């Protein structure tokens, strides 16, 4: 991705527009993505930080991430958990284990549990609905699901059981790139799922990776324009990190700077969307959480997967906090957030885009 020169006069004008309205065009987004001068990049990230502070304030929302199964029927070229990777030791947590972890989170004041897995059909729609129901009965947690593409009736059942949110990244709006990733699904079905989830009134998160092999600046600008059009409740953006035993092993990963620019533009284009400083960002840089939180992010997702399974949930290598004791890590995280002058939210951190819910 080569830098595009942009006149000194154009950058401040664009940033003022970004600050005040966020109504940037494809070309303008592309120009901002192409900035390479460190001062320009810094000004872009600071603009996003200002928009974040003004629109959603200084609170950081914590989500406890429980990776409850690493079995997957899909075969995404970028992912270490892909079906064909026989080097992964697979595990599944039982319903009782998942519910007990949710109880731990509730006790610690982390008010959202994110139930994430590979696409593992051995958890039937009914079984997952039962888990959701039991969590909702025994805790005050918001429940976020991240279990991939399923039929609409499954999403419907889980919503009725009490699920609040759903994360399903769109990955890329470039269909050719989407197909080249050989996930075993179509762009159309991914869009169908996202549409279904929105119609069913979930708070829906989309997102994409930065630096996928073959991805261009135009692709990233396209993803950001899609985000602008969709105005999702949540938006996850992280760098691509090459994983061994995958077709993309050994390829270059996404850069820190380009990821931060995308996070910043995500904030600028959506204003009040919940945006995490992703684990992938924290994996490629020791201060990834801080850098993300200063570039427009307002969510962090501490890992609450049992320590003996974490290593096996290897979407990519060297994931941040593979071995940290969760309680010690939570303390450290809170200290790091406080040191930035930010506050950990005590609420459930619902989407500000859902006006009826946003008070809590
Ligand atoms: N590097 C970074 N992110 C990845 N994901 C999958 N594989 C990788 C990787 N190698 C992201 C995808 C997926 C989410 C769960 O993790 O965007 O949607
Ligand atoms: Fe499975 Fe998700 Fe990995 Fe694709 S990204 S192989 S769907 S776990």
PDB file of C-alpha atoms in Angstrom, residues 12-313:
ATOM      1  CA  UNK A  12      -6.385  20.178   8.234  1.00  0.00           C
ATOM      2  CA  UNK A  13      -9.557  20.764   6.188  1.00  0.00           C
ATOM      3  CA  UNK A  14     -10.312  17.071   6.062  1.00  0.00           C
ATOM      4  CA  UNK A  15      -9.648  16.648   9.759  1.00  0.00           C
ATOM      5  CA  UNK A  16     -11.953  19.535  10.625  1.00  0.00           C
ATOM      6  CA  UNK A  17     -14.661  17.881   8.570  1.00  0.00           C
ATOM      7  CA  UNK A  18     -13.896  14.559  10.279  1.00  0.00           C
ATOM      8  CA  UNK A  19     -14.091  16.201  13.684  1.00  0.00           C
ATOM      9  CA  UNK A  20     -17.333  18.060  13.107  1.00  0.00           C
ATOM     10  CA  UNK A  21     -19.440  15.663  11.060  1.00  0.00           C
ATOM     11  CA  UNK A  22     -17.571  12.536  10.064  1.00  0.00           C
ATOM     12  CA  UNK A  23     -19.355  12.722   6.690  1.00  0.00           C
ATOM     13  CA  UNK A  24     -16.299  11.771   4.669  1.00  0.00           C
ATOM     14  CA  UNK A  25     -16.436  10.418   1.119  1.00  0.00           C
ATOM     15  CA  UNK A  26     -14.689   7.292  -0.157  1.00  0.00           C
ATOM     16  CA  UNK A  27     -11.963   9.461  -1.702  1.00  0.00           C
ATOM     17  CA  UNK A  28     -11.450  11.404   1.498  1.00  0.00           C
ATOM     18  CA  UNK A  29     -11.249   8.238   3.584  1.00  0.00           C
ATOM     19  CA  UNK A  30      -8.766   6.830   1.122  1.00  0.00           C
ATOM     20  CA  UNK A  31      -6.631   9.956   1.324  1.00  0.00           C
ATOM     21  CA  UNK A  32      -6.584   9.795   5.114  1.00  0.00           C
ATOM     22  CA  UNK A  33      -5.678   6.091   5.022  1.00  0.00           C
ATOM     23  CA  UNK A  34      -2.762   6.947   2.746  1.00  0.00           C
ATOM     24  CA  UNK A  35      -1.238   9.500   5.120  1.00  0.00           C
ATOM     25  CA  UNK A  36       2.328   8.641   5.995  1.00  0.00           C
ATOM     26  CA  UNK A  37       3.729  11.818   7.542  1.00  0.00           C
ATOM     27  CA  UNK A  38       3.900  11.039  11.291  1.00  0.00           C
ATOM     28  CA  UNK A  39       2.429  14.445  12.171  1.00  0.00           C
ATOM     29  CA  UNK A  40      -0.545  13.863   9.864  1.00  0.00           C
ATOM     30  CA  UNK A  41      -1.117  10.391  11.263  1.00  0.00           C
ATOM     31  CA  UNK A  42      -0.939  11.708  14.806  1.00  0.00           C
ATOM     32  CA  UNK A  43      -3.450  14.456  13.933  1.00  0.00           C
ATOM     33  CA  UNK A  44      -5.858  11.854  12.518  1.00  0.00           C
ATOM     34  CA  UNK A  45      -5.667   9.675  15.644  1.00  0.00           C
ATOM     35  CA  UNK A  46      -6.083  12.722  17.878  1.00  0.00           C
ATOM     36  CA  UNK A  47      -9.132  13.809  15.935  1.00  0.00           C
ATOM     37  CA  UNK A  48     -10.718  10.403  16.552  1.00  0.00           C
ATOM     38  CA  UNK A  49      -9.786  10.589  20.232  1.00  0.00           C
ATOM     39  CA  UNK A  50     -11.490  13.984  20.490  1.00  0.00           C
ATOM     40  CA  UNK A  51     -14.626  12.709  18.772  1.00  0.00           C
ATOM     41  CA  UNK A  52     -14.669   9.711  21.137  1.00  0.00           C
ATOM     42  CA  UNK A  53     -14.293  11.938  24.229  1.00  0.00           C
ATOM     43  CA  UNK A  54     -16.965  14.365  23.083  1.00  0.00           C
ATOM     44  CA  UNK A  55     -19.534  11.838  21.864  1.00  0.00           C
ATOM     45  CA  UNK A  56     -19.213   8.836  24.217  1.00  0.00           C
ATOM     46  CA  UNK A  57     -17.050  10.203  27.029  1.00  0.00           C
ATOM     47  CA  UNK A  58     -14.128   8.687  28.894  1.00  0.00           C
ATOM     48  CA  UNK A  59     -15.672   5.415  30.020  1.00  0.00           C
ATOM     49  CA  UNK A  60     -14.120   2.142  28.905  1.00  0.00           C
ATOM     50  CA  UNK A  61     -16.451  -0.862  28.766  1.00  0.00           C
ATOM     51  CA  UNK A  62     -15.091  -4.280  29.723  1.00  0.00           C
ATOM     52  CA  UNK A  63     -16.398  -7.493  28.139  1.00  0.00           C
ATOM     53  CA  UNK A  64     -15.398 -10.872  29.538  1.00  0.00           C
ATOM     54  CA  UNK A  65     -14.465 -13.144  26.662  1.00  0.00           C
ATOM     55  CA  UNK A  66     -15.189 -16.856  27.028  1.00  0.00           C
ATOM     56  CA  UNK A  67     -13.888 -18.935  24.125  1.00  0.00           C
ATOM     57  CA  UNK A  68     -15.983 -21.992  24.827  1.00  0.00           C
ATOM     58  CA  UNK A  69     -15.099 -24.224  21.861  1.00  0.00           C
ATOM     59  CA  UNK A  70     -12.303 -24.161  19.313  1.00  0.00           C
ATOM     60  CA  UNK A  71     -13.935 -26.673  16.966  1.00  0.00           C
ATOM     61  CA  UNK A  72     -14.762 -25.094  13.619  1.00  0.00           C
ATOM     62  CA  UNK A  73     -16.486 -26.342  10.496  1.00  0.00           C
ATOM     63  CA  UNK A  74     -15.107 -23.458   8.424  1.00  0.00           C
ATOM     64  CA  UNK A  75     -11.732 -23.252   6.788  1.00  0.00           C
ATOM     65  CA  UNK A  76     -10.807 -19.563   6.651  1.00  0.00           C
ATOM     66  CA  UNK A  77      -7.360 -19.221   5.114  1.00  0.00           C
ATOM     67  CA  UNK A  78      -6.242 -16.700   7.742  1.00  0.00           C
ATOM     68  CA  UNK A  79      -7.323 -18.558  10.875  1.00  0.00           C
ATOM     69  CA  UNK A  80      -5.369 -21.009  13.010  1.00  0.00           C
ATOM     70  CA  UNK A  81      -8.584 -22.745  14.063  1.00  0.00           C
ATOM     71  CA  UNK A  82      -9.556 -23.631  10.502  1.00  0.00           C
ATOM     72  CA  UNK A  83     -10.995 -27.108  10.028  1.00  0.00           C
ATOM     73  CA  UNK A  84      -7.996 -28.470   8.143  1.00  0.00           C
ATOM     74  CA  UNK A  85      -5.509 -27.548  10.859  1.00  0.00           C
ATOM     75  CA  UNK A  86      -4.936 -30.913  12.483  1.00  0.00           C
ATOM     76  CA  UNK A  87      -2.256 -29.477  14.792  1.00  0.00           C
ATOM     77  CA  UNK A  88      -4.862 -27.883  17.029  1.00  0.00           C
ATOM     78  CA  UNK A  89      -5.918 -29.735  20.145  1.00  0.00           C
ATOM     79  CA  UNK A  90      -9.665 -29.161  20.178  1.00  0.00           C
ATOM     80  CA  UNK A  91     -11.764 -28.588  23.307  1.00  0.00           C
ATOM     81  CA  UNK A  92     -15.316 -27.814  24.308  1.00  0.00           C
ATOM     82  CA  UNK A  93     -16.556 -26.344  27.576  1.00  0.00           C
ATOM     83  CA  UNK A  94     -19.713 -27.805  29.071  1.00  0.00           C
ATOM     84  CA  UNK A  95     -22.838 -25.754  29.727  1.00  0.00           C
ATOM     85  CA  UNK A  96     -22.135 -25.865  33.470  1.00  0.00           C
ATOM     86  CA  UNK A  97     -18.575 -24.610  32.976  1.00  0.00           C
ATOM     87  CA  UNK A  98     -19.748 -21.715  30.788  1.00  0.00           C
ATOM     88  CA  UNK A  99     -22.443 -20.706  33.260  1.00  0.00           C
ATOM     89  CA  UNK A 100     -20.039 -20.865  36.169  1.00  0.00           C
ATOM     90  CA  UNK A 101     -17.559 -18.574  34.345  1.00  0.00           C
ATOM     91  CA  UNK A 102     -20.393 -16.131  33.658  1.00  0.00           C
ATOM     92  CA  UNK A 103     -21.070 -16.116  37.417  1.00  0.00           C
ATOM     93  CA  UNK A 104     -17.394 -15.281  38.071  1.00  0.00           C
ATOM     94  CA  UNK A 105     -17.602 -12.316  35.705  1.00  0.00           C
ATOM     95  CA  UNK A 106     -20.783 -11.066  37.356  1.00  0.00           C
ATOM     96  CA  UNK A 107     -19.110 -11.185  40.773  1.00  0.00           C
ATOM     97  CA  UNK A 108     -16.200  -9.138  39.523  1.00  0.00           C
ATOM     98  CA  UNK A 109     -18.412  -6.421  38.095  1.00  0.00           C
ATOM     99  CA  UNK A 110     -17.666  -7.232  34.462  1.00  0.00           C
ATOM    100  CA  UNK A 111     -21.176  -6.847  33.163  1.00  0.00           C
ATOM    101  CA  UNK A 112     -20.981  -8.424  29.720  1.00  0.00           C
ATOM    102  CA  UNK A 113     -20.049 -11.966  28.807  1.00  0.00           C
ATOM    103  CA  UNK A 114     -19.012 -12.660  25.226  1.00  0.00           C
ATOM    104  CA  UNK A 115     -19.597 -16.292  24.301  1.00  0.00           C
ATOM    105  CA  UNK A 116     -17.286 -16.993  21.392  1.00  0.00           C
ATOM    106  CA  UNK A 117     -16.463 -20.208  19.542  1.00  0.00           C
ATOM    107  CA  UNK A 118     -15.513 -21.580  16.183  1.00  0.00           C
ATOM    108  CA  UNK A 119     -18.504 -22.651  14.107  1.00  0.00           C
ATOM    109  CA  UNK A 120     -19.265 -25.697  16.223  1.00  0.00           C
ATOM    110  CA  UNK A 121     -22.627 -27.235  15.434  1.00  0.00           C
ATOM    111  CA  UNK A 122     -22.367 -29.679  18.292  1.00  0.00           C
ATOM    112  CA  UNK A 123     -23.911 -26.929  20.400  1.00  0.00           C
ATOM    113  CA  UNK A 124     -27.445 -27.103  19.056  1.00  0.00           C
ATOM    114  CA  UNK A 125     -29.543 -23.958  18.892  1.00  0.00           C
ATOM    115  CA  UNK A 126     -31.587 -25.306  21.815  1.00  0.00           C
ATOM    116  CA  UNK A 127     -28.490 -26.081  23.892  1.00  0.00           C
ATOM    117  CA  UNK A 128     -27.090 -22.579  23.405  1.00  0.00           C
ATOM    118  CA  UNK A 129     -30.495 -21.040  24.124  1.00  0.00           C
ATOM    119  CA  UNK A 130     -30.554 -22.969  27.373  1.00  0.00           C
ATOM    120  CA  UNK A 131     -27.102 -21.655  28.335  1.00  0.00           C
ATOM    121  CA  UNK A 132     -28.182 -18.078  27.548  1.00  0.00           C
ATOM    122  CA  UNK A 133     -31.377 -18.502  29.584  1.00  0.00           C
ATOM    123  CA  UNK A 134     -29.483 -19.856  32.560  1.00  0.00           C
ATOM    124  CA  UNK A 135     -26.949 -16.998  32.447  1.00  0.00           C
ATOM    125  CA  UNK A 136     -29.730 -14.435  32.244  1.00  0.00           C
ATOM    126  CA  UNK A 137     -31.548 -16.055  35.160  1.00  0.00           C
ATOM    127  CA  UNK A 138     -28.521 -16.302  37.428  1.00  0.00           C
ATOM    128  CA  UNK A 139     -26.671 -13.042  36.648  1.00  0.00           C
ATOM    129  CA  UNK A 140     -27.271  -9.443  35.589  1.00  0.00           C
ATOM    130  CA  UNK A 141     -24.967  -9.807  32.598  1.00  0.00           C
ATOM    131  CA  UNK A 142     -25.501  -8.650  29.060  1.00  0.00           C
ATOM    132  CA  UNK A 143     -24.860 -11.624  26.773  1.00  0.00           C
ATOM    133  CA  UNK A 144     -22.973 -11.228  23.507  1.00  0.00           C
ATOM    134  CA  UNK A 145     -22.743 -14.152  21.113  1.00  0.00           C
ATOM    135  CA  UNK A 146     -19.995 -14.708  18.577  1.00  0.00           C
ATOM    136  CA  UNK A 147     -20.554 -18.140  17.110  1.00  0.00           C
ATOM    137  CA  UNK A 148     -20.631 -17.442  13.399  1.00  0.00           C
ATOM    138  CA  UNK A 149     -23.131 -18.043  10.629  1.00  0.00           C
ATOM    139  CA  UNK A 150     -26.324 -19.854  11.543  1.00  0.00           C
ATOM    140  CA  UNK A 151     -29.872 -19.989  10.184  1.00  0.00           C
ATOM    141  CA  UNK A 152     -32.141 -17.106  11.127  1.00  0.00           C
ATOM    142  CA  UNK A 153     -34.267 -19.374  13.336  1.00  0.00           C
ATOM    143  CA  UNK A 154     -31.257 -20.019  15.570  1.00  0.00           C
ATOM    144  CA  UNK A 155     -30.613 -16.291  15.953  1.00  0.00           C
ATOM    145  CA  UNK A 156     -34.300 -15.865  16.716  1.00  0.00           C
ATOM    146  CA  UNK A 157     -34.253 -18.553  19.388  1.00  0.00           C
ATOM    147  CA  UNK A 158     -31.192 -17.062  21.099  1.00  0.00           C
ATOM    148  CA  UNK A 159     -32.694 -13.576  21.063  1.00  0.00           C
ATOM    149  CA  UNK A 160     -35.811 -14.918  22.698  1.00  0.00           C
ATOM    150  CA  UNK A 161     -33.633 -16.664  25.285  1.00  0.00           C
ATOM    151  CA  UNK A 162     -32.234 -13.246  26.227  1.00  0.00           C
ATOM    152  CA  UNK A 163     -29.106 -12.691  24.105  1.00  0.00           C
ATOM    153  CA  UNK A 164     -28.413  -8.979  23.711  1.00  0.00           C
ATOM    154  CA  UNK A 165     -25.644  -8.662  21.152  1.00  0.00           C
ATOM    155  CA  UNK A 166     -23.942 -10.509  18.329  1.00  0.00           C
ATOM    156  CA  UNK A 167     -20.489 -10.117  16.816  1.00  0.00           C
ATOM    157  CA  UNK A 168     -20.088 -11.187  13.206  1.00  0.00           C
ATOM    158  CA  UNK A 169     -17.349  -9.420  11.329  1.00  0.00           C
ATOM    159  CA  UNK A 170     -18.064  -8.841   7.661  1.00  0.00           C
ATOM    160  CA  UNK A 171     -14.264  -9.374   7.086  1.00  0.00           C
ATOM    161  CA  UNK A 172     -14.110  -7.544   3.732  1.00  0.00           C
ATOM    162  CA  UNK A 173     -16.561  -6.025   1.269  1.00  0.00           C
ATOM    163  CA  UNK A 174     -14.336  -7.050  -1.611  1.00  0.00           C
ATOM    164  CA  UNK A 175     -16.065 -10.231  -2.809  1.00  0.00           C
ATOM    165  CA  UNK A 176     -13.003 -11.475  -4.636  1.00  0.00           C
ATOM    166  CA  UNK A 177     -10.893 -11.125  -1.514  1.00  0.00           C
ATOM    167  CA  UNK A 178     -13.675 -12.698   0.539  1.00  0.00           C
ATOM    168  CA  UNK A 179     -13.765 -15.685  -1.818  1.00  0.00           C
ATOM    169  CA  UNK A 180      -9.968 -15.922  -1.897  1.00  0.00           C
ATOM    170  CA  UNK A 181     -10.039 -16.512   1.868  1.00  0.00           C
ATOM    171  CA  UNK A 182     -11.827 -19.805   1.160  1.00  0.00           C
ATOM    172  CA  UNK A 183     -13.830 -19.669   4.333  1.00  0.00           C
ATOM    173  CA  UNK A 184     -16.391 -22.109   3.014  1.00  0.00           C
ATOM    174  CA  UNK A 185     -19.112 -19.510   2.944  1.00  0.00           C
ATOM    175  CA  UNK A 186     -20.292 -16.776   0.613  1.00  0.00           C
ATOM    176  CA  UNK A 187     -20.290 -13.035   1.034  1.00  0.00           C
ATOM    177  CA  UNK A 188     -24.049 -13.204   0.420  1.00  0.00           C
ATOM    178  CA  UNK A 189     -24.628 -15.548   3.335  1.00  0.00           C
ATOM    179  CA  UNK A 190     -22.475 -13.400   5.616  1.00  0.00           C
ATOM    180  CA  UNK A 191     -24.588 -10.371   4.648  1.00  0.00           C
ATOM    181  CA  UNK A 192     -27.773 -12.393   5.140  1.00  0.00           C
ATOM    182  CA  UNK A 193     -26.687 -13.218   8.689  1.00  0.00           C
ATOM    183  CA  UNK A 194     -25.832  -9.605   9.502  1.00  0.00           C
ATOM    184  CA  UNK A 195     -29.180  -8.475   8.076  1.00  0.00           C
ATOM    185  CA  UNK A 196     -31.094 -11.123  10.051  1.00  0.00           C
ATOM    186  CA  UNK A 197     -29.351 -10.160  13.275  1.00  0.00           C
ATOM    187  CA  UNK A 198     -30.186  -6.501  12.765  1.00  0.00           C
ATOM    188  CA  UNK A 199     -33.804  -7.271  11.943  1.00  0.00           C
ATOM    189  CA  UNK A 200     -34.048  -9.379  15.090  1.00  0.00           C
ATOM    190  CA  UNK A 201     -32.996  -6.341  17.092  1.00  0.00           C
ATOM    191  CA  UNK A 202     -29.650  -7.580  18.344  1.00  0.00           C
ATOM    192  CA  UNK A 203     -26.952  -5.000  18.965  1.00  0.00           C
ATOM    193  CA  UNK A 204     -24.747  -6.083  16.090  1.00  0.00           C
ATOM    194  CA  UNK A 205     -20.995  -5.833  15.676  1.00  0.00           C
ATOM    195  CA  UNK A 206     -19.237  -6.017  12.323  1.00  0.00           C
ATOM    196  CA  UNK A 207     -15.594  -5.447  11.455  1.00  0.00           C
ATOM    197  CA  UNK A 208     -12.550  -6.449   9.504  1.00  0.00           C
ATOM    198  CA  UNK A 209      -8.868  -7.255   9.559  1.00  0.00           C
ATOM    199  CA  UNK A 210      -6.217  -4.844   8.362  1.00  0.00           C
ATOM    200  CA  UNK A 211      -3.386  -6.092   6.175  1.00  0.00           C
ATOM    201  CA  UNK A 212      -4.853  -9.297   4.777  1.00  0.00           C
ATOM    202  CA  UNK A 213      -2.643 -10.507   1.909  1.00  0.00           C
ATOM    203  CA  UNK A 214      -4.079  -9.020  -1.275  1.00  0.00           C
ATOM    204  CA  UNK A 215      -5.988  -6.258   0.509  1.00  0.00           C
ATOM    205  CA  UNK A 216      -5.569  -2.779  -0.994  1.00  0.00           C
ATOM    206  CA  UNK A 217      -6.126   0.735   0.290  1.00  0.00           C
ATOM    207  CA  UNK A 218      -9.281   0.839  -1.813  1.00  0.00           C
ATOM    208  CA  UNK A 219     -10.513  -2.285  -0.031  1.00  0.00           C
ATOM    209  CA  UNK A 220      -9.980  -0.719   3.388  1.00  0.00           C
ATOM    210  CA  UNK A 221     -11.686   2.496   2.274  1.00  0.00           C
ATOM    211  CA  UNK A 222     -14.558   0.297   1.015  1.00  0.00           C
ATOM    212  CA  UNK A 223     -14.799  -1.463   4.384  1.00  0.00           C
ATOM    213  CA  UNK A 224     -14.908   1.872   6.166  1.00  0.00           C
ATOM    214  CA  UNK A 225     -17.604   3.196   3.816  1.00  0.00           C
ATOM    215  CA  UNK A 226     -19.605   0.027   4.517  1.00  0.00           C
ATOM    216  CA  UNK A 227     -19.200   0.746   8.228  1.00  0.00           C
ATOM    217  CA  UNK A 228     -20.369   4.322   7.645  1.00  0.00           C
ATOM    218  CA  UNK A 229     -23.438   3.082   5.793  1.00  0.00           C
ATOM    219  CA  UNK A 230     -24.285   0.342   8.315  1.00  0.00           C
ATOM    220  CA  UNK A 231     -23.699   2.397  11.463  1.00  0.00           C
ATOM    221  CA  UNK A 232     -23.185  -0.800  13.494  1.00  0.00           C
ATOM    222  CA  UNK A 233     -23.588  -0.946  17.271  1.00  0.00           C
ATOM    223  CA  UNK A 234     -20.112  -2.444  17.616  1.00  0.00           C
ATOM    224  CA  UNK A 235     -17.057  -2.406  15.363  1.00  0.00           C
ATOM    225  CA  UNK A 236     -14.052  -4.731  15.681  1.00  0.00           C
ATOM    226  CA  UNK A 237     -10.899  -3.852  13.736  1.00  0.00           C
ATOM    227  CA  UNK A 238      -7.622  -5.686  14.228  1.00  0.00           C
ATOM    228  CA  UNK A 239      -4.417  -6.398  12.324  1.00  0.00           C
ATOM    229  CA  UNK A 240      -4.111  -9.635  10.379  1.00  0.00           C
ATOM    230  CA  UNK A 241      -1.547 -11.824  12.173  1.00  0.00           C
ATOM    231  CA  UNK A 242      -0.233 -14.755  10.120  1.00  0.00           C
ATOM    232  CA  UNK A 243      -0.844 -18.118  11.762  1.00  0.00           C
ATOM    233  CA  UNK A 244       1.235 -21.242  11.221  1.00  0.00           C
ATOM    234  CA  UNK A 245      -0.357 -24.289   9.565  1.00  0.00           C
ATOM    235  CA  UNK A 246      -2.590 -22.007   7.474  1.00  0.00           C
ATOM    236  CA  UNK A 247      -2.330 -21.088   3.780  1.00  0.00           C
ATOM    237  CA  UNK A 248      -1.286 -17.571   4.827  1.00  0.00           C
ATOM    238  CA  UNK A 249       1.515 -18.664   7.167  1.00  0.00           C
ATOM    239  CA  UNK A 250       4.674 -16.641   6.583  1.00  0.00           C
ATOM    240  CA  UNK A 251       2.898 -13.761   4.860  1.00  0.00           C
ATOM    241  CA  UNK A 252       3.355 -10.254   6.283  1.00  0.00           C
ATOM    242  CA  UNK A 253       0.910  -9.187   8.981  1.00  0.00           C
ATOM    243  CA  UNK A 254      -1.070  -5.950   9.208  1.00  0.00           C
ATOM    244  CA  UNK A 255       0.741  -2.885  10.531  1.00  0.00           C
ATOM    245  CA  UNK A 256       0.086  -1.152  13.812  1.00  0.00           C
ATOM    246  CA  UNK A 257      -0.173   2.240  12.178  1.00  0.00           C
ATOM    247  CA  UNK A 258      -2.613   1.211   9.477  1.00  0.00           C
ATOM    248  CA  UNK A 259      -4.795  -0.568  12.053  1.00  0.00           C
ATOM    249  CA  UNK A 260      -4.860   2.528  14.267  1.00  0.00           C
ATOM    250  CA  UNK A 261      -5.805   4.687  11.290  1.00  0.00           C
ATOM    251  CA  UNK A 262      -8.706   2.342  10.564  1.00  0.00           C
ATOM    252  CA  UNK A 263      -9.847   2.401  14.208  1.00  0.00           C
ATOM    253  CA  UNK A 264      -9.675   6.201  14.138  1.00  0.00           C
ATOM    254  CA  UNK A 265     -11.677   6.413  10.920  1.00  0.00           C
ATOM    255  CA  UNK A 266     -14.147   3.893  12.338  1.00  0.00           C
ATOM    256  CA  UNK A 267     -14.757   6.267  15.247  1.00  0.00           C
ATOM    257  CA  UNK A 268     -14.959   9.317  13.003  1.00  0.00           C
ATOM    258  CA  UNK A 269     -17.460   7.685  10.645  1.00  0.00           C
ATOM    259  CA  UNK A 270     -19.723   6.131  13.313  1.00  0.00           C
ATOM    260  CA  UNK A 271     -19.441   8.662  16.177  1.00  0.00           C
ATOM    261  CA  UNK A 272     -20.971   6.640  19.059  1.00  0.00           C
ATOM    262  CA  UNK A 273     -20.317   2.999  18.078  1.00  0.00           C
ATOM    263  CA  UNK A 274     -18.710   0.689  20.649  1.00  0.00           C
ATOM    264  CA  UNK A 275     -15.186   0.035  19.373  1.00  0.00           C
ATOM    265  CA  UNK A 276     -12.754  -2.345  21.109  1.00  0.00           C
ATOM    266  CA  UNK A 277      -9.010  -2.014  21.322  1.00  0.00           C
ATOM    267  CA  UNK A 278      -8.747  -5.577  20.033  1.00  0.00           C
ATOM    268  CA  UNK A 279      -6.655  -8.428  21.400  1.00  0.00           C
ATOM    269  CA  UNK A 280      -4.961  -8.649  17.995  1.00  0.00           C
ATOM    270  CA  UNK A 281      -3.860  -5.029  18.344  1.00  0.00           C
ATOM    271  CA  UNK A 282      -2.550  -5.762  21.843  1.00  0.00           C
ATOM    272  CA  UNK A 283      -0.757  -8.805  20.426  1.00  0.00           C
ATOM    273  CA  UNK A 284       1.305  -6.896  17.876  1.00  0.00           C
ATOM    274  CA  UNK A 285       2.200  -4.119  20.336  1.00  0.00           C
ATOM    275  CA  UNK A 286       2.769  -4.227  24.072  1.00  0.00           C
ATOM    276  CA  UNK A 287       0.786  -0.999  24.404  1.00  0.00           C
ATOM    277  CA  UNK A 288      -1.854  -1.940  21.868  1.00  0.00           C
ATOM    278  CA  UNK A 289      -4.717  -1.394  24.326  1.00  0.00           C
ATOM    279  CA  UNK A 290      -3.565   2.114  25.164  1.00  0.00           C
ATOM    280  CA  UNK A 291      -2.872   2.975  21.538  1.00  0.00           C
ATOM    281  CA  UNK A 292      -6.309   1.730  20.476  1.00  0.00           C
ATOM    282  CA  UNK A 293      -8.050   3.541  23.332  1.00  0.00           C
ATOM    283  CA  UNK A 294      -6.295   6.752  22.276  1.00  0.00           C
ATOM    284  CA  UNK A 295      -7.279   6.318  18.628  1.00  0.00           C
ATOM    285  CA  UNK A 296     -11.038   6.141  19.145  1.00  0.00           C
ATOM    286  CA  UNK A 297     -11.662   2.823  20.933  1.00  0.00           C
ATOM    287  CA  UNK A 298     -13.752   2.588  24.125  1.00  0.00           C
ATOM    288  CA  UNK A 299     -13.994  -1.159  24.840  1.00  0.00           C
ATOM    289  CA  UNK A 300     -11.538  -3.826  26.053  1.00  0.00           C
ATOM    290  CA  UNK A 301     -12.312  -7.545  26.126  1.00  0.00           C
ATOM    291  CA  UNK A 302     -10.335  -9.309  28.875  1.00  0.00           C
ATOM    292  CA  UNK A 303      -9.975 -13.019  28.220  1.00  0.00           C
ATOM    293  CA  UNK A 304     -11.899 -15.167  30.684  1.00  0.00           C
ATOM    294  CA  UNK A 305     -11.343 -18.519  28.989  1.00  0.00           C
ATOM    295  CA  UNK A 306     -10.006 -21.108  31.468  1.00  0.00           C
ATOM    296  CA  UNK A 307      -6.207 -20.947  31.447  1.00  0.00           C
ATOM    297  CA  UNK A 308      -5.799 -24.568  30.361  1.00  0.00           C
ATOM    298  CA  UNK A 309      -7.774 -23.926  27.130  1.00  0.00           C
ATOM    299  CA  UNK A 310      -6.481 -20.505  26.146  1.00  0.00           C
ATOM    300  CA  UNK A 311      -3.460 -21.695  24.283  1.00  0.00           C
ATOM    301  CA  UNK A 312      -5.639 -23.939  22.151  1.00  0.00           C
ATOM    302  CA  UNK A 313      -7.839 -21.026  21.018  1.00  0.00           C
TER     303      UNK A 313
END
